[in-house]
GROMACS .gro file of C-alpha atoms in nm:
model
  317
    1MET     CA    1  -0.511  -1.275  -4.304
    2LYS     CA    2  -0.887  -1.323  -4.324
    3SER     CA    3  -1.054  -1.517  -4.043
    4PHE     CA    4  -1.162  -1.854  -4.180
    5ALA     CA    5  -1.310  -2.193  -4.090
    6PHE     CA    6  -1.214  -2.534  -4.225
    7VAL     CA    7  -1.490  -2.787  -4.289
    8PHE     CA    8  -1.445  -3.156  -4.375
    9PRO     CA    9  -1.667  -3.359  -4.611
   10GLY     CA   10  -1.834  -3.692  -4.533
   11GLN     CA   11  -1.971  -3.984  -4.733
   12GLY     CA   12  -2.059  -3.914  -5.095
   13SER     CA   13  -1.742  -3.722  -5.185
   14GLN     CA   14  -1.526  -4.034  -5.224
   15ALA     CA   15  -1.376  -4.125  -5.562
   16VAL     CA   16  -1.118  -4.375  -5.681
   17GLY     CA   17  -0.784  -4.193  -5.713
   18MET     CA   18  -0.899  -3.897  -5.502
   19LEU     CA   19  -0.548  -3.846  -5.358
   20ASP     CA   20  -0.355  -3.894  -5.685
   21ALA     CA   21  -0.309  -3.521  -5.745
   22TRP     CA   22  -0.101  -3.492  -5.426
   23GLY     CA   23   0.163  -3.713  -5.587
   24ASP     CA   24   0.417  -3.825  -5.327
   25HIS     CA   25   0.356  -3.530  -5.092
   26PRO     CA   26   0.523  -3.633  -4.762
   27ALA     CA   27   0.228  -3.526  -4.542
   28VAL     CA   28  -0.016  -3.733  -4.751
   29ALA     CA   29   0.216  -4.035  -4.764
   30GLU     CA   30   0.262  -4.024  -4.386
   31THR     CA   31  -0.116  -4.000  -4.333
   32LEU     CA   32  -0.173  -4.309  -4.550
   33ARG     CA   33   0.102  -4.497  -4.367
   34GLU     CA   34  -0.046  -4.416  -4.024
   35ALA     CA   35  -0.400  -4.508  -4.128
   36SER     CA   36  -0.288  -4.833  -4.292
   37GLU     CA   37  -0.105  -4.930  -3.974
   38ALA     CA   38  -0.408  -4.846  -3.757
   39LEU     CA   39  -0.648  -5.046  -3.978
   40GLY     CA   40  -0.416  -5.332  -4.069
   41GLU     CA   41  -0.464  -5.287  -4.444
   42ASP     CA   42  -0.327  -5.079  -4.731
   43VAL     CA   43  -0.560  -4.778  -4.732
   44GLY     CA   44  -0.357  -4.604  -5.005
   45ALA     CA   45  -0.410  -4.896  -5.245
   46LEU     CA   46  -0.785  -4.896  -5.179
   47ILE     CA   47  -0.809  -4.522  -5.250
   48LYS     CA   48  -0.584  -4.541  -5.557
   49ASN     CA   49  -0.727  -4.852  -5.720
   50GLY     CA   50  -1.077  -4.898  -5.577
   51PRO     CA   51  -1.277  -5.052  -5.732
   52LYS     CA   52  -1.553  -4.793  -5.700
   53GLU     CA   53  -1.797  -5.050  -5.554
   54GLU     CA   54  -1.547  -5.139  -5.282
   55LEU     CA   55  -1.488  -4.773  -5.199
   56ALA     CA   56  -1.866  -4.717  -5.179
   57LEU     CA   57  -1.914  -4.976  -4.900
   58THR     CA   58  -1.973  -4.768  -4.588
   59THR     CA   59  -1.717  -4.974  -4.391
   60ASN     CA   60  -1.457  -4.848  -4.642
   61THR     CA   61  -1.605  -4.507  -4.727
   62GLN     CA   62  -1.599  -4.380  -4.369
   63PRO     CA   63  -1.228  -4.455  -4.303
   64VAL     CA   64  -1.109  -4.339  -4.648
   65MET     CA   65  -1.296  -4.008  -4.623
   66LEU     CA   66  -1.147  -3.952  -4.277
   67VAL     CA   67  -0.799  -4.022  -4.419
   68ALA     CA   68  -0.849  -3.799  -4.726
   69GLY     CA   69  -0.963  -3.506  -4.511
   70VAL     CA   70  -0.674  -3.544  -4.266
   71ALA     CA   71  -0.425  -3.579  -4.555
   72ALA     CA   72  -0.540  -3.248  -4.708
   73TRP     CA   73  -0.526  -3.084  -4.363
   74ARG     CA   74  -0.171  -3.201  -4.298
   75ALA     CA   75  -0.061  -3.094  -4.646
   76TRP     CA   76  -0.211  -2.750  -4.577
   77LEU     CA   77  -0.007  -2.713  -4.257
   78ALA     CA   78   0.307  -2.853  -4.421
   79GLU     CA   79   0.283  -2.590  -4.695
   80GLY     CA   80   0.263  -2.310  -4.439
   81GLY     CA   81  -0.115  -2.272  -4.430
   82ALA     CA   82  -0.248  -2.082  -4.127
   83ARG     CA   83  -0.465  -2.249  -3.866
   84PRO     CA   84  -0.838  -2.178  -3.896
   85SER     CA   85  -1.025  -2.011  -3.612
   86VAL     CA   86  -1.280  -2.297  -3.602
   87VAL     CA   87  -1.334  -2.637  -3.768
   88ALA     CA   88  -1.643  -2.848  -3.841
   89GLY     CA   89  -1.738  -3.151  -4.047
   90HIS     CA   90  -2.044  -3.277  -4.234
   91SER     CA   91  -2.158  -3.598  -4.063
   92LEU     CA   92  -1.855  -3.831  -4.070
   93GLY     CA   93  -1.640  -3.526  -4.153
   94GLU     CA   94  -1.669  -3.426  -3.787
   95TYR     CA   95  -1.416  -3.700  -3.706
   96SER     CA   96  -1.166  -3.538  -3.948
   97ALA     CA   97  -1.233  -3.206  -3.773
   98LEU     CA   98  -1.162  -3.366  -3.434
   99VAL     CA   99  -0.829  -3.501  -3.565
  100ALA     CA  100  -0.741  -3.156  -3.704
  101SER     CA  101  -0.822  -3.007  -3.363
  102GLY     CA  102  -0.607  -3.264  -3.180
  103VAL     CA  103  -0.900  -3.420  -2.990
  104LEU     CA  104  -0.836  -3.756  -3.159
  105THR     CA  105  -0.521  -3.893  -3.320
  106LEU     CA  106  -0.555  -4.048  -3.665
  107ALA     CA  107  -0.455  -4.382  -3.510
  108GLN     CA  108  -0.757  -4.353  -3.276
  109ALA     CA  109  -0.999  -4.213  -3.534
  110ALA     CA  110  -0.945  -4.461  -3.819
  111PRO     CA  111  -1.054  -4.775  -3.627
  112LEU     CA  112  -1.328  -4.571  -3.458
  113VAL     CA  113  -1.494  -4.465  -3.783
  114ARG     CA  114  -1.465  -4.819  -3.920
  115PHE     CA  115  -1.642  -4.943  -3.604
  116ARG     CA  116  -1.906  -4.670  -3.653
  117ALA     CA  117  -1.959  -4.782  -4.013
  118GLN     CA  118  -1.991  -5.149  -3.917
  119ALA     CA  119  -2.237  -5.065  -3.637
  120MET     CA  120  -2.448  -4.855  -3.877
  121GLN     CA  121  -2.455  -5.130  -4.138
  122GLN     CA  122  -2.553  -5.393  -3.879
  123ALA     CA  123  -2.829  -5.173  -3.732
  124VAL     CA  124  -3.042  -5.200  -4.048
  125PRO     CA  125  -2.999  -5.480  -4.305
  126VAL     CA  126  -2.920  -5.371  -4.662
  127GLY     CA  127  -3.243  -5.302  -4.852
  128VAL     CA  128  -3.457  -5.245  -4.542
  129GLY     CA  129  -3.372  -4.876  -4.512
  130ALA     CA  130  -3.335  -4.598  -4.768
  131MET     CA  131  -3.237  -4.233  -4.810
  132ALA     CA  132  -3.354  -3.974  -5.061
  133ALA     CA  133  -3.257  -3.617  -5.148
  134VAL     CA  134  -3.547  -3.374  -5.166
  135LEU     CA  135  -3.474  -3.072  -5.385
  136GLY     CA  136  -3.653  -2.744  -5.434
  137MET     CA  137  -3.855  -2.747  -5.112
  138GLU     CA  138  -3.814  -2.553  -4.786
  139SER     CA  139  -3.703  -2.781  -4.503
  140GLY     CA  140  -4.007  -2.719  -4.280
  141LYS     CA  141  -4.233  -2.862  -4.551
  142VAL     CA  142  -4.004  -3.165  -4.584
  143VAL     CA  143  -4.026  -3.230  -4.208
  144ALA     CA  144  -4.406  -3.204  -4.226
  145GLY     CA  145  -4.420  -3.436  -4.528
  146CYS     CA  146  -4.211  -3.698  -4.346
  147ALA     CA  147  -4.446  -3.680  -4.045
  148GLU     CA  148  -4.746  -3.724  -4.278
  149ALA     CA  149  -4.583  -4.023  -4.454
  150THR     CA  150  -4.497  -4.191  -4.122
  151ALA     CA  151  -4.851  -4.134  -3.987
  152SER     CA  152  -5.002  -4.288  -4.301
  153PHE     CA  153  -4.882  -4.632  -4.188
  154GLY     CA  154  -5.089  -4.611  -3.869
  155ALA     CA  155  -5.004  -4.605  -3.498
  156GLY     CA  156  -4.755  -4.866  -3.384
  157SER     CA  157  -4.614  -4.926  -3.734
  158ALA     CA  158  -4.238  -4.979  -3.766
  159GLU     CA  159  -4.235  -4.773  -4.086
  160VAL     CA  160  -4.068  -4.436  -4.027
  161VAL     CA  161  -3.913  -4.156  -4.233
  162GLU     CA  162  -3.736  -3.843  -4.104
  163ALA     CA  163  -3.547  -3.540  -4.234
  164VAL     CA  164  -3.182  -3.618  -4.153
  165ASN     CA  165  -2.950  -3.384  -4.348
  166PHE     CA  166  -3.038  -3.015  -4.369
  167ASN     CA  167  -2.786  -2.943  -4.644
  168ASP     CA  168  -2.897  -2.606  -4.780
  169PRO     CA  169  -3.216  -2.396  -4.772
  170VAL     CA  170  -3.387  -2.609  -5.040
  171GLN     CA  171  -3.204  -2.942  -5.020
  172THR     CA  172  -3.292  -3.185  -4.743
  173VAL     CA  173  -3.207  -3.554  -4.723
  174ILE     CA  174  -3.464  -3.790  -4.571
  175ALA     CA  175  -3.406  -4.141  -4.434
  176GLY     CA  176  -3.593  -4.430  -4.278
  177SER     CA  177  -3.755  -4.757  -4.376
  178LYS     CA  178  -3.777  -4.814  -4.753
  179ALA     CA  179  -4.158  -4.812  -4.771
  180ALA     CA  180  -4.184  -4.490  -4.568
  181VAL     CA  181  -3.913  -4.313  -4.773
  182ASP     CA  182  -4.094  -4.412  -5.095
  183LYS     CA  183  -4.422  -4.280  -4.951
  184ALA     CA  184  -4.259  -3.953  -4.842
  185CYS     CA  185  -4.105  -3.901  -5.187
  186GLU     CA  186  -4.448  -3.947  -5.345
  187LEU     CA  187  -4.613  -3.702  -5.100
  188LEU     CA  188  -4.337  -3.441  -5.122
  189LYS     CA  189  -4.342  -3.437  -5.502
  190ALA     CA  190  -4.720  -3.400  -5.493
  191ASN     CA  191  -4.676  -3.110  -5.247
  192GLY     CA  192  -4.435  -2.920  -5.474
  193ALA     CA  193  -4.084  -3.061  -5.432
  194LYS     CA  194  -3.893  -3.030  -5.760
  195ARG     CA  195  -3.733  -3.371  -5.717
  196ALA     CA  196  -3.707  -3.653  -5.465
  197LEU     CA  197  -3.422  -3.886  -5.558
  198LEU     CA  198  -3.333  -4.213  -5.389
  199LEU     CA  199  -2.964  -4.218  -5.293
  200PRO     CA  200  -2.729  -4.513  -5.355
  201VAL     CA  201  -2.652  -4.580  -4.987
  202SER     CA  202  -2.651  -4.898  -4.782
  203ALA     CA  203  -2.825  -4.773  -4.465
  204PRO     CA  204  -3.063  -4.494  -4.346
  205PHE     CA  205  -2.786  -4.283  -4.187
  206HIS     CA  206  -2.874  -4.029  -3.916
  207SER     CA  207  -3.230  -4.160  -3.875
  208SER     CA  208  -3.372  -4.301  -3.550
  209LEU     CA  209  -3.324  -4.649  -3.703
  210MET     CA  210  -2.953  -4.596  -3.628
  211LYS     CA  211  -3.010  -4.595  -3.249
  212PRO     CA  212  -2.857  -4.945  -3.205
  213ALA     CA  213  -2.544  -4.816  -3.382
  214ALA     CA  214  -2.538  -4.508  -3.158
  215GLU     CA  215  -2.550  -4.725  -2.846
  216ALA     CA  216  -2.268  -4.947  -2.977
  217LEU     CA  217  -2.069  -4.630  -3.045
  218ARG     CA  218  -2.137  -4.506  -2.690
  219GLU     CA  219  -1.973  -4.820  -2.549
  220LYS     CA  220  -1.680  -4.794  -2.786
  221LEU     CA  221  -1.619  -4.423  -2.719
  222ALA     CA  222  -1.619  -4.479  -2.343
  223SER     CA  223  -1.274  -4.639  -2.376
  224VAL     CA  224  -1.130  -4.372  -2.610
  225THR     CA  225  -0.921  -4.097  -2.450
  226LEU     CA  226  -0.999  -3.753  -2.593
  227ALA     CA  227  -0.753  -3.463  -2.570
  228ALA     CA  228  -0.852  -3.098  -2.522
  229PRO     CA  229  -0.936  -2.926  -2.854
  230GLN     CA  230  -0.655  -2.705  -2.986
  231ILE     CA  231  -0.900  -2.544  -3.231
  232PRO     CA  232  -1.273  -2.502  -3.151
  233VAL     CA  233  -1.484  -2.776  -3.315
  234LEU     CA  234  -1.846  -2.691  -3.400
  235ASN     CA  235  -2.052  -3.011  -3.389
  236ASN     CA  236  -2.356  -3.048  -3.612
  237ILE     CA  237  -2.595  -3.234  -3.383
  238ASP     CA  238  -2.624  -2.938  -3.140
  239VAL     CA  239  -2.453  -2.670  -3.354
  240ALA     CA  240  -2.230  -2.612  -3.051
  241VAL     CA  241  -1.864  -2.595  -2.956
  242GLU     CA  242  -1.777  -2.834  -2.672
  243THR     CA  243  -1.452  -2.859  -2.475
  244ASP     CA  244  -1.548  -3.125  -2.218
  245ALA     CA  245  -1.451  -3.479  -2.329
  246ASP     CA  246  -1.775  -3.639  -2.208
  247ARG     CA  247  -1.986  -3.382  -2.393
  248ILE     CA  248  -1.783  -3.435  -2.713
  249ARG     CA  249  -1.837  -3.813  -2.680
  250ASP     CA  250  -2.210  -3.768  -2.619
  251ALA     CA  251  -2.246  -3.544  -2.926
  252LEU     CA  252  -2.071  -3.806  -3.143
  253VAL     CA  253  -2.305  -4.076  -3.011
  254ARG     CA  254  -2.621  -3.873  -3.077
  255GLN     CA  255  -2.493  -3.761  -3.416
  256ALA     CA  256  -2.504  -4.120  -3.546
  257ALA     CA  257  -2.883  -4.135  -3.506
  258GLY     CA  258  -2.965  -3.764  -3.529
  259PRO     CA  259  -2.984  -3.503  -3.807
  260VAL     CA  260  -2.692  -3.317  -3.964
  261ARG     CA  261  -2.786  -2.951  -3.912
  262TRP     CA  262  -2.556  -2.815  -4.180
  263VAL     CA  263  -2.749  -2.497  -4.266
  264GLU     CA  264  -2.741  -2.391  -3.899
  265SER     CA  265  -2.376  -2.496  -3.871
  266VAL     CA  266  -2.271  -2.267  -4.158
  267GLN     CA  267  -2.478  -1.985  -4.009
  268ALA     CA  268  -2.311  -2.043  -3.670
  269LEU     CA  269  -1.964  -2.032  -3.831
  270LYS     CA  270  -2.060  -1.701  -3.991
  271LEU     CA  271  -2.173  -1.566  -3.652
  272ARG     CA  272  -1.826  -1.650  -3.517
  273GLY     CA  273  -1.694  -1.386  -3.755
  274VAL     CA  274  -1.529  -1.592  -4.029
  275ALA     CA  275  -1.498  -1.434  -4.373
  276ALA     CA  276  -1.434  -1.763  -4.552
  277ILE     CA  277  -1.524  -2.130  -4.515
  278ILE     CA  278  -1.275  -2.369  -4.673
  279GLU     CA  279  -1.364  -2.730  -4.755
  280CYS     CA  280  -1.068  -2.955  -4.671
  281GLY     CA  281  -1.076  -3.287  -4.855
  282PRO     CA  282  -1.200  -3.436  -5.181
  283GLY     CA  283  -1.458  -3.255  -5.391
  284LYS     CA  284  -1.647  -2.928  -5.371
  285VAL     CA  285  -1.980  -3.041  -5.223
  286LEU     CA  286  -1.957  -2.842  -4.899
  287ALA     CA  287  -1.820  -2.531  -5.071
  288GLY     CA  288  -2.127  -2.536  -5.295
  289MET     CA  289  -2.357  -2.569  -4.993
  290VAL     CA  290  -2.181  -2.276  -4.821
  291LYS     CA  291  -2.244  -2.053  -5.124
  292ARG     CA  292  -2.614  -2.140  -5.117
  293ILE     CA  293  -2.649  -2.095  -4.739
  294ALA     CA  294  -2.438  -1.779  -4.694
  295PRO     CA  295  -2.366  -1.620  -5.035
  296ASP     CA  296  -2.171  -1.335  -4.874
  297LEU     CA  297  -1.906  -1.573  -4.734
  298GLU     CA  298  -1.606  -1.674  -4.940
  299ALA     CA  299  -1.607  -2.049  -5.009
  300ALA     CA  300  -1.321  -2.257  -5.147
  301SER     CA  301  -1.188  -2.613  -5.150
  302VAL     CA  302  -0.847  -2.764  -5.076
  303TYR     CA  303  -0.812  -3.103  -5.244
  304ASP     CA  304  -0.481  -3.085  -5.436
  305PRO     CA  305  -0.162  -2.871  -5.449
  306ALA     CA  306  -0.316  -2.618  -5.692
  307THR     CA  307  -0.630  -2.549  -5.484
  308LEU     CA  308  -0.412  -2.534  -5.170
  309ALA     CA  309  -0.193  -2.262  -5.324
  310ASP     CA  310  -0.494  -2.069  -5.460
  311THR     CA  311  -0.670  -2.079  -5.122
  312ARG     CA  312  -0.362  -1.963  -4.931
  313GLN     CA  313  -0.326  -1.670  -5.170
  314SER     CA  314  -0.692  -1.570  -5.149
  315LEU     CA  315  -0.692  -1.581  -4.766
  316ALA     CA  316  -0.377  -1.370  -4.753
  317GLY     CA  317  -0.543  -1.109  -4.977
   0.00000   0.00000   0.00000
């Protein structure tokens, strides 16, 4: 059996009907039942029927992506899949990783991510903040361009833009106030970025504008009991594996208003000796990023019974 890591996707990979291919798989059905009970609503109906606009609201997206990742994980174990040597998650996906590791139960995590989503949405009113994906430019130049755009508004200005998702060597997401993000897009394209595309999101996630949300999350997490990890979890704010409950809490707090260091996270997983990184949950976004960051690693996705069977077979080989 090859050594492998499991990684869990975050916002952006959601789709209406994303669990349909599992049919009535008992592990998936049980996951939906638990999450629905924890949230006091029918999560399965929301995922199955949408509508898309409802699913795209961050207060819904965050819990449904958690549930979809955990459902795929439980199906993997139920079908005899081996346990990975390490787990990680992209942004919100870190909560799915913590459930997989046993640090959080799904009943704890579902209300927690909904709280996180509400706190993020309240931190910055809709339309005040923005995010954009910058393609075809090395991340150091993106960071410099954001600093230049922020400085252009003058000292003491509330306008700010920062690099917040380091997704692959030439794809970086920026976030901040709308005017500053627009300015940065203009500057970065002038400086050689292939594209700078505004993203259809409701808040400037992972930017310093999320600090009020991070503080609200700190208070909330203080009352949540965390168990010892059964599988190492690599966080993406520090690119570190923590075992102490207080340090895990602190990393989750800082992650809400700090960058997702995904390129470094994949490199760190590789340094831990894994031969493959498997995306667990809807879509193939993370698997694609892995191939661009570390082309020599095997990358695959588990999002339905067919991909689960294929992945098990390839890892056994």
